[in-house]
Coordinates of C-alpha atoms and ligand atoms in Angstrom, one line a residue:
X1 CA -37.4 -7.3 -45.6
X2 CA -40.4 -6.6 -48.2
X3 CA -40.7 -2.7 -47.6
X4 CA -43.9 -0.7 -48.7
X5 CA -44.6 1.9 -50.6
X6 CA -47.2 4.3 -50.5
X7 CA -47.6 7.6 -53.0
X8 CA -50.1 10.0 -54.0
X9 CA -51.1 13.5 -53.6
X10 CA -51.4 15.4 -50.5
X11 CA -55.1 16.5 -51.4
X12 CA -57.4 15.4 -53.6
X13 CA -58.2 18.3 -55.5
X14 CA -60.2 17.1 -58.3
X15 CA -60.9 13.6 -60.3
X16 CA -58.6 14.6 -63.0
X17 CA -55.6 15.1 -60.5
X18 CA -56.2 11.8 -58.8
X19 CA -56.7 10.0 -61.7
X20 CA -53.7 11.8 -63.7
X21 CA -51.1 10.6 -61.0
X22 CA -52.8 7.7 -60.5
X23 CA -52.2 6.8 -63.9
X24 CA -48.4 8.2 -63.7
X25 CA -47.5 6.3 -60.7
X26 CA -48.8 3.4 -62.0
X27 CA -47.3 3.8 -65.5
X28 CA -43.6 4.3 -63.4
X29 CA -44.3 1.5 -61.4
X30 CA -44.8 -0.7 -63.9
X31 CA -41.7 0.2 -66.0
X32 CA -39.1 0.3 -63.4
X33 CA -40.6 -3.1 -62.0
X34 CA -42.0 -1.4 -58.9
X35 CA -44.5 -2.1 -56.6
X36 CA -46.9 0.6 -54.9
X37 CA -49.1 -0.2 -52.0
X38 CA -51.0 2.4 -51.9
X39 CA -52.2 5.2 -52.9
X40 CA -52.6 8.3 -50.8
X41 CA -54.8 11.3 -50.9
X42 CA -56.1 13.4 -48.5
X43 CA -59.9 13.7 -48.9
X44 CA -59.9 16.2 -45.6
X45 CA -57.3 18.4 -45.1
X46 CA -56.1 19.9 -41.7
X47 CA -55.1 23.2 -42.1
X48 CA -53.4 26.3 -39.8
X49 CA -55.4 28.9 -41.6
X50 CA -59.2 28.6 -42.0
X51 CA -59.0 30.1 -45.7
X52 CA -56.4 27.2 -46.8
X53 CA -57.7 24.6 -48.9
X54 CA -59.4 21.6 -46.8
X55 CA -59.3 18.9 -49.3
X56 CA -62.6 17.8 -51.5
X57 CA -64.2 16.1 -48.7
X58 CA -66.8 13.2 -49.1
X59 CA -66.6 14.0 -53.4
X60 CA -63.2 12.5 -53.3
X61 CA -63.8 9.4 -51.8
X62 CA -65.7 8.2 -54.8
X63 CA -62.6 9.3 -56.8
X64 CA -60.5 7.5 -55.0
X65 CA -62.9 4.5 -55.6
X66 CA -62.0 5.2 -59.2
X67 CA -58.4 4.9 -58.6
X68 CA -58.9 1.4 -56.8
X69 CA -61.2 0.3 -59.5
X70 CA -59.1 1.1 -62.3
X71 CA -55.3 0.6 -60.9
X72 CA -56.0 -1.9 -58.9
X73 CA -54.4 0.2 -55.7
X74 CA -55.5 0.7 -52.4
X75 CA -56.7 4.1 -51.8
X76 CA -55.8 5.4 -48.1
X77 CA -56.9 9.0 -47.3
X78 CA -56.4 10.2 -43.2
X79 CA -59.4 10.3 -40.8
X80 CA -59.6 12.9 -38.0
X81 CA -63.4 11.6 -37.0
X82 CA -65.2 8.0 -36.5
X83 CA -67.8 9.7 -39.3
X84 CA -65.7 9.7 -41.6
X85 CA -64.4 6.4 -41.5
X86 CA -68.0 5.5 -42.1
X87 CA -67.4 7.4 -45.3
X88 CA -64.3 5.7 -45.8
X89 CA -66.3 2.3 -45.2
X90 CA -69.8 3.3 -47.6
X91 CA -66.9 4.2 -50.7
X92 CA -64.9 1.0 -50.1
X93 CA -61.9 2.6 -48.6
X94 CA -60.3 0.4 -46.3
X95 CA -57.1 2.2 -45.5
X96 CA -56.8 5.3 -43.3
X97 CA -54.1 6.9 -41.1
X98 CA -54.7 9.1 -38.0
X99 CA -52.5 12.6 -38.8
X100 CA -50.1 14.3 -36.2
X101 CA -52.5 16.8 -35.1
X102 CA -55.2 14.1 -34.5
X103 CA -52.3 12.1 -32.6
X104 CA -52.0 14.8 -29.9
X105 CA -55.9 13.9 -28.5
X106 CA -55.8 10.5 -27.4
X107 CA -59.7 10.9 -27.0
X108 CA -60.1 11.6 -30.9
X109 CA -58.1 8.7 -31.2
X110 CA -59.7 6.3 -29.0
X111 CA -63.1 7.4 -31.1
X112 CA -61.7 6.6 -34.2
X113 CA -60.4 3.2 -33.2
X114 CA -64.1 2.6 -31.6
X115 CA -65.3 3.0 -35.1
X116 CA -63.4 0.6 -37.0
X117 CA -63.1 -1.6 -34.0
X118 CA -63.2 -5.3 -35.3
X119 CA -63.1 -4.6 -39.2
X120 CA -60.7 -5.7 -41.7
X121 CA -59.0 -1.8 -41.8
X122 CA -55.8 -1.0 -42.2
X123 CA -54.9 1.7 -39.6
X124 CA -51.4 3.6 -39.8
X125 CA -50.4 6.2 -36.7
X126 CA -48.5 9.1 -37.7
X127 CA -46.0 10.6 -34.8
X128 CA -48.0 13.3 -32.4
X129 CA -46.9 16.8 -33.5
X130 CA -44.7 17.0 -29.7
X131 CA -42.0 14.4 -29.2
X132 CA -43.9 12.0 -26.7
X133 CA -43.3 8.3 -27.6
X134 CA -45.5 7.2 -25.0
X135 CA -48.2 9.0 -26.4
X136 CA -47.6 7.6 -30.3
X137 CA -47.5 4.5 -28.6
X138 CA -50.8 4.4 -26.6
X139 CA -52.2 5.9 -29.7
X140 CA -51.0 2.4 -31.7
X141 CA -52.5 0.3 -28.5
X142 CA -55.7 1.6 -28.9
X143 CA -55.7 -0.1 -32.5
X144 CA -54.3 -3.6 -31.3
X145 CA -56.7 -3.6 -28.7
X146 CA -59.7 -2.7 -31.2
X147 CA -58.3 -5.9 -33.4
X148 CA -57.2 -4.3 -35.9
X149 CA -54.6 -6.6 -37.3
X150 CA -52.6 -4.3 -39.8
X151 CA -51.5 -1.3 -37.9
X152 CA -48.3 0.5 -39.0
X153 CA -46.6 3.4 -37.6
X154 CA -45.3 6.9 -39.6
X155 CA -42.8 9.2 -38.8
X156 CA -43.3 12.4 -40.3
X157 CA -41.3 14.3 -38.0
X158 CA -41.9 16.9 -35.3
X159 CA -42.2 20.7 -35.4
X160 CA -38.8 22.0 -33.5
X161 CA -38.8 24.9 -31.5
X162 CA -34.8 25.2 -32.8
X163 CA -34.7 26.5 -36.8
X164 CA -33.8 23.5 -38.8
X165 CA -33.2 22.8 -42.4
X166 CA -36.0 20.6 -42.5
X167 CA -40.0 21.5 -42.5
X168 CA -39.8 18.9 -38.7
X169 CA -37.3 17.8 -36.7
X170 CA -36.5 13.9 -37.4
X171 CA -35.4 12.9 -34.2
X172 CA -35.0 9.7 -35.3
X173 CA -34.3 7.8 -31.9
X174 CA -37.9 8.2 -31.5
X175 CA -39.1 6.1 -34.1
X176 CA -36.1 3.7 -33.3
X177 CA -36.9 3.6 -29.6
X178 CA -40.8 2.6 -31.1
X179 CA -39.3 0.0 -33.2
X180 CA -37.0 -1.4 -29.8
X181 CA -40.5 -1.5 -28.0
X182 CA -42.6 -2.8 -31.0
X183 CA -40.7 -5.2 -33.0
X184 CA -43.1 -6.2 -35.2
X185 CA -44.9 -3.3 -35.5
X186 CA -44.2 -1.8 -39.4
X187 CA -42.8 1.8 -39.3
X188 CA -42.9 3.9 -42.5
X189 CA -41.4 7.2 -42.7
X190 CA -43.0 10.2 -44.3
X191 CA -39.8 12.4 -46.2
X192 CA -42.6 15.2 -47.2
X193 CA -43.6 16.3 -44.5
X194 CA -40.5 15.6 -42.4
X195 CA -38.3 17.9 -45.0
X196 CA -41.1 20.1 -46.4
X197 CA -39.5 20.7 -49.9
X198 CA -38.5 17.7 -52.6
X199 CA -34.7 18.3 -52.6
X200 CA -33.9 16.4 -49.4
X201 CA -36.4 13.6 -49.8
X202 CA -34.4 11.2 -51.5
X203 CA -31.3 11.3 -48.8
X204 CA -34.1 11.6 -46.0
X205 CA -35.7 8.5 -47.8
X206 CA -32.8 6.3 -47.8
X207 CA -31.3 7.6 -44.3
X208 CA -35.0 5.7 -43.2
X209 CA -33.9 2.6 -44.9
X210 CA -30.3 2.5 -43.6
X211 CA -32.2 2.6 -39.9
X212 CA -34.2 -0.5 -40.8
X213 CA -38.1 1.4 -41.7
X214 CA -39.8 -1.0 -43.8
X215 CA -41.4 1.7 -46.1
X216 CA -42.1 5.5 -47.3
X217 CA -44.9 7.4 -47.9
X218 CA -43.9 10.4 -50.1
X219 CA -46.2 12.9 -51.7
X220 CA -46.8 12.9 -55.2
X221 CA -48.5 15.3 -57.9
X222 CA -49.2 14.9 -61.5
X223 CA -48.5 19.1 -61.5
X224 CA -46.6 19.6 -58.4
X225 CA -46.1 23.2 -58.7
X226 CA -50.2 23.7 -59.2
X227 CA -50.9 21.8 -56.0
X228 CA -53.3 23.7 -53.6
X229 CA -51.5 22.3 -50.1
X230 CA -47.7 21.3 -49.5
X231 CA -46.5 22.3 -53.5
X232 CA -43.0 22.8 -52.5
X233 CA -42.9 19.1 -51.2
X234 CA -44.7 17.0 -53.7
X235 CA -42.6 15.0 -56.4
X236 CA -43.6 14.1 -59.7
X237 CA -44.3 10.4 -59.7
X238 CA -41.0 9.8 -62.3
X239 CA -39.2 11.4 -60.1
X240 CA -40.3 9.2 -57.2
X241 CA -40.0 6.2 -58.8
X242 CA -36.3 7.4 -60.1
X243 CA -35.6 7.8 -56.1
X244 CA -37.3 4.6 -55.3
X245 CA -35.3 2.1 -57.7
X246 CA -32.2 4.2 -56.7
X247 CA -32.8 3.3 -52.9
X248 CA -29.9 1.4 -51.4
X249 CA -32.3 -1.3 -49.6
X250 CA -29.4 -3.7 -48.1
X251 CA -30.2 -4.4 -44.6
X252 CA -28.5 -2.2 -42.5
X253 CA -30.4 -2.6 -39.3
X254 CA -29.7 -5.8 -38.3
X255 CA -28.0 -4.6 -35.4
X256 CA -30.8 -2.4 -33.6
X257 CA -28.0 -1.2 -31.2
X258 CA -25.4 0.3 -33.8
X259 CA -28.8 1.9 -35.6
X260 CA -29.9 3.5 -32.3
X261 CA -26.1 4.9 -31.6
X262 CA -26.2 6.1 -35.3
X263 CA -29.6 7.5 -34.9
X264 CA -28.5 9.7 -31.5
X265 CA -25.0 10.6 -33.6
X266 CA -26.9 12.0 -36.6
X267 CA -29.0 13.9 -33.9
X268 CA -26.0 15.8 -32.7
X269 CA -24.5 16.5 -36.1
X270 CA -28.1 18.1 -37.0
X271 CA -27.2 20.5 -33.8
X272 CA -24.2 20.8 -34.4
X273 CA -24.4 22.0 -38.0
X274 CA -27.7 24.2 -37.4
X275 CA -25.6 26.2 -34.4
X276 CA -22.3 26.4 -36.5
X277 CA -24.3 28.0 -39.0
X278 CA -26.0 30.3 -36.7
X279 CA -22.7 30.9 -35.4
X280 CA -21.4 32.1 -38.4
X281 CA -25.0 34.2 -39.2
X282 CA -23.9 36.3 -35.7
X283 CA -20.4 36.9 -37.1
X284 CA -22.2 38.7 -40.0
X285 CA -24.2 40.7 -37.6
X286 CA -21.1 41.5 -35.0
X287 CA -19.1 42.3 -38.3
X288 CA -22.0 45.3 -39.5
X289 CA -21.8 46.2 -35.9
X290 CA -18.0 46.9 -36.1
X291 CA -18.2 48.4 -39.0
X292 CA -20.7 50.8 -37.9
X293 CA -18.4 51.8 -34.8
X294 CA -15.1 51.7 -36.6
X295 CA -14.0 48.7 -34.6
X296 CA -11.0 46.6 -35.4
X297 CA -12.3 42.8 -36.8
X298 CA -9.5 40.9 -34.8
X299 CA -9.9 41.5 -30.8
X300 CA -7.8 39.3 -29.0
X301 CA -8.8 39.7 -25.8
X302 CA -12.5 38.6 -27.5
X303 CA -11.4 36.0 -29.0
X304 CA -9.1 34.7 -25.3
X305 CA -12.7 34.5 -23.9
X306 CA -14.2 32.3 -26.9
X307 CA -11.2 29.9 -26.6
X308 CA -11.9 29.5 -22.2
X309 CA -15.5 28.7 -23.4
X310 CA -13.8 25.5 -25.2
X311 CA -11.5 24.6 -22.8
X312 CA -13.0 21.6 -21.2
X313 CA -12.3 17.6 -20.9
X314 CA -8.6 19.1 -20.1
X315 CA -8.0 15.2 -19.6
X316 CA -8.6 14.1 -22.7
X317 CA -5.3 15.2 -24.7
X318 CA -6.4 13.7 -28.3
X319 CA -10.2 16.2 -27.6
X320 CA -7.7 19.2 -26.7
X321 CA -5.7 18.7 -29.9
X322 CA -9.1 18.4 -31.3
X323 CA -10.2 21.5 -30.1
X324 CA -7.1 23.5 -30.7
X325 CA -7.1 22.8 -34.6
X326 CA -10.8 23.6 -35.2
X327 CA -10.5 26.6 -33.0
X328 CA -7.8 28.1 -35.4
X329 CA -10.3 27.3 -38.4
X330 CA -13.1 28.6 -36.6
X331 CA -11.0 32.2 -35.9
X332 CA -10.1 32.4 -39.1
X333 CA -13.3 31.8 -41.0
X334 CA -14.7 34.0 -38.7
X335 CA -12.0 37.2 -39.7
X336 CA -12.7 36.0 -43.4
X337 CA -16.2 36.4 -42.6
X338 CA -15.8 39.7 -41.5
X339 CA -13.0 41.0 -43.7
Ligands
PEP1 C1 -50.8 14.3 -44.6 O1 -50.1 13.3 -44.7 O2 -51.5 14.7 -45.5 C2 -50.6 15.2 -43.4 C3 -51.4 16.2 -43.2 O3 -49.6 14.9 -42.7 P1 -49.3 15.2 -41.1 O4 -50.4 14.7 -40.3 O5 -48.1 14.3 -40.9 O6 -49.0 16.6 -41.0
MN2 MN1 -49.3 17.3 -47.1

């Protein structure tokens, strides 16, 4: 499977930055016998609050044109209005993606596919900010049905109402599901905004590939600790193309089935580890509290009612001695805890 790789900043902020990690990306590309796609940039930003940095706007397109012109890279940036694909079309960008706030509104969508309706574009979908694969997918049929022949789908995640490690929730058997529905539709996955800082892309990146994604698009920044949106999430481009030659690509998703079953199991481990861990953040809080009161740490009669809580599946022997053992660890981490 030939997978695709897309990099760049999150904004463009200026010509020098595009054209600094333009220049690095395509320098690391080149030595580790890469190949990069395209190049990403956001010329219009989206952002929560209105003082936030909202990306160069129309200036950067002509940037970008530089980076085309010189690299010899596709520049994509993301439209949230048919106008500015016009933009997009007068500076001889021919790549956009629709973002995850613009993939809520259907209407916005259908307006942007109206506009590049019948042109040679490439048009990716990023996920809807809520977990409603219907809706991605209407959101991709609107671009088939405007004949756009290379449409491709992101997952970037989705905002979680439950704390998690990551910046979004992967819920991966929703991309998965896409891909069971679509077969030949392309699905990238975007590790920067999914985990929200650089430390987890790479095993984020190649837990994508294992499920079968046929590319990334990561965020990258010639200064990534200068950046003026996302800095905690943008890589340096060596370090990208470090992760990128490191990426075990052997084709583990030949069996859809065994991928979706992995995909729902590393679902429940996410759960499972963010309550254990909250667990263990209320043993603090019940520990200050006893301390406060001069209670005793161990309370059997406490801990009786924990161990009823667990005592289900009362068929299923090899689960009880399951249960039992990591009961007893979970008692006694917890009076460590507290001692
Ligand atoms: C982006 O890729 O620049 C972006 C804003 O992403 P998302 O729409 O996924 O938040
Ligand atoms: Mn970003």
């Amino acid at each position: 499977m030939e997978r695709i790789w897309i990099a760049g900043p999150c904004a463009a902020e200026s010509r020098t930055q595009l054209l600094a990690t333009a220049e690095q990306l395509a320098e690391q590309t080149r030595e580790k016998g890469l190949s990069l796609q395209y190049f990403r940039a956001g010329a219009w930003k989206v952002r929560s609050a209105p003082d936030s940095f909202a990306g160069a706007g129309e200036a950067a397109l002509p940037w970008l044109q530089e980076v085309q012109n010189s690299y010899h890279i596709p520049a994509c940036v993301e439209v949230m209005t048919a106008k500015q694909v016009e933009l997009c079309a007068k500076y001889d960008i021919r790549v956009v993606w629709v973002g995850a706030r613009t993939s809520v509104n259907p209407v916005e969508v259908q307006q942007i596919a109206d506009a590049v309706k019948h042109t040679d574009f490439t048009v990716m979908v990023k996920n809807p900010m809520i977990p409603d694969l219907k809706l991605w997918m209407g959101n991709i049929e609107r671009f088939l049905q405007a004949d756009i022949r290379r449409v491709m789908a992101i997952h970037r995640g989705f905002p979680d109402v439950q704390e998690n490690i990551y910046r979004n929730a992967p819920f991966w058997h929703i991309p998965i599901e896409l891909k069971v529905q679509m077969p030949d539709l392309p699905i990238l996955c975007d590790p920067s905004h999914l985990c929200g800082k650089v430390e987890w892309i790479p095993e984020v990146a190649q837990l994508a590939m294992n499920y079968g994604f046929n590319g990334l698009m990561v965020e990258c920044h010639c200064h990534p600790e200068q950046a003026l949106s996302d800095a905690a999430q943008q890589m340096l481009p060596s370090d990208w193309a470090e992760m990128i030659s490191r990426l075990d690509l052997r084709n583990d998703s030949a069996d859809l089935e065994l991928v979706k079953q992995r995909s729902t199991l590393e679902n429940i481990d996410n759960q499972i580890s963010t309550l254990l861990y909250q667990r263990m953040k209320m043993v603090d809080e019940i520990a200050e509290i006893k301390r406060k009161n001069h209670i005793s740490v161990v309370q059997p009669q406490q801990w009786q009612q924990v161990v009823e809580r667990y005592e289900k599946h009362k068929e299923d022997s090899d689960y009880q001695l399951f249960i039992k053992r990591f009961l007893q660890l979970l008692h006694q981490s917890s009076i460590d805890r507290q001692k």
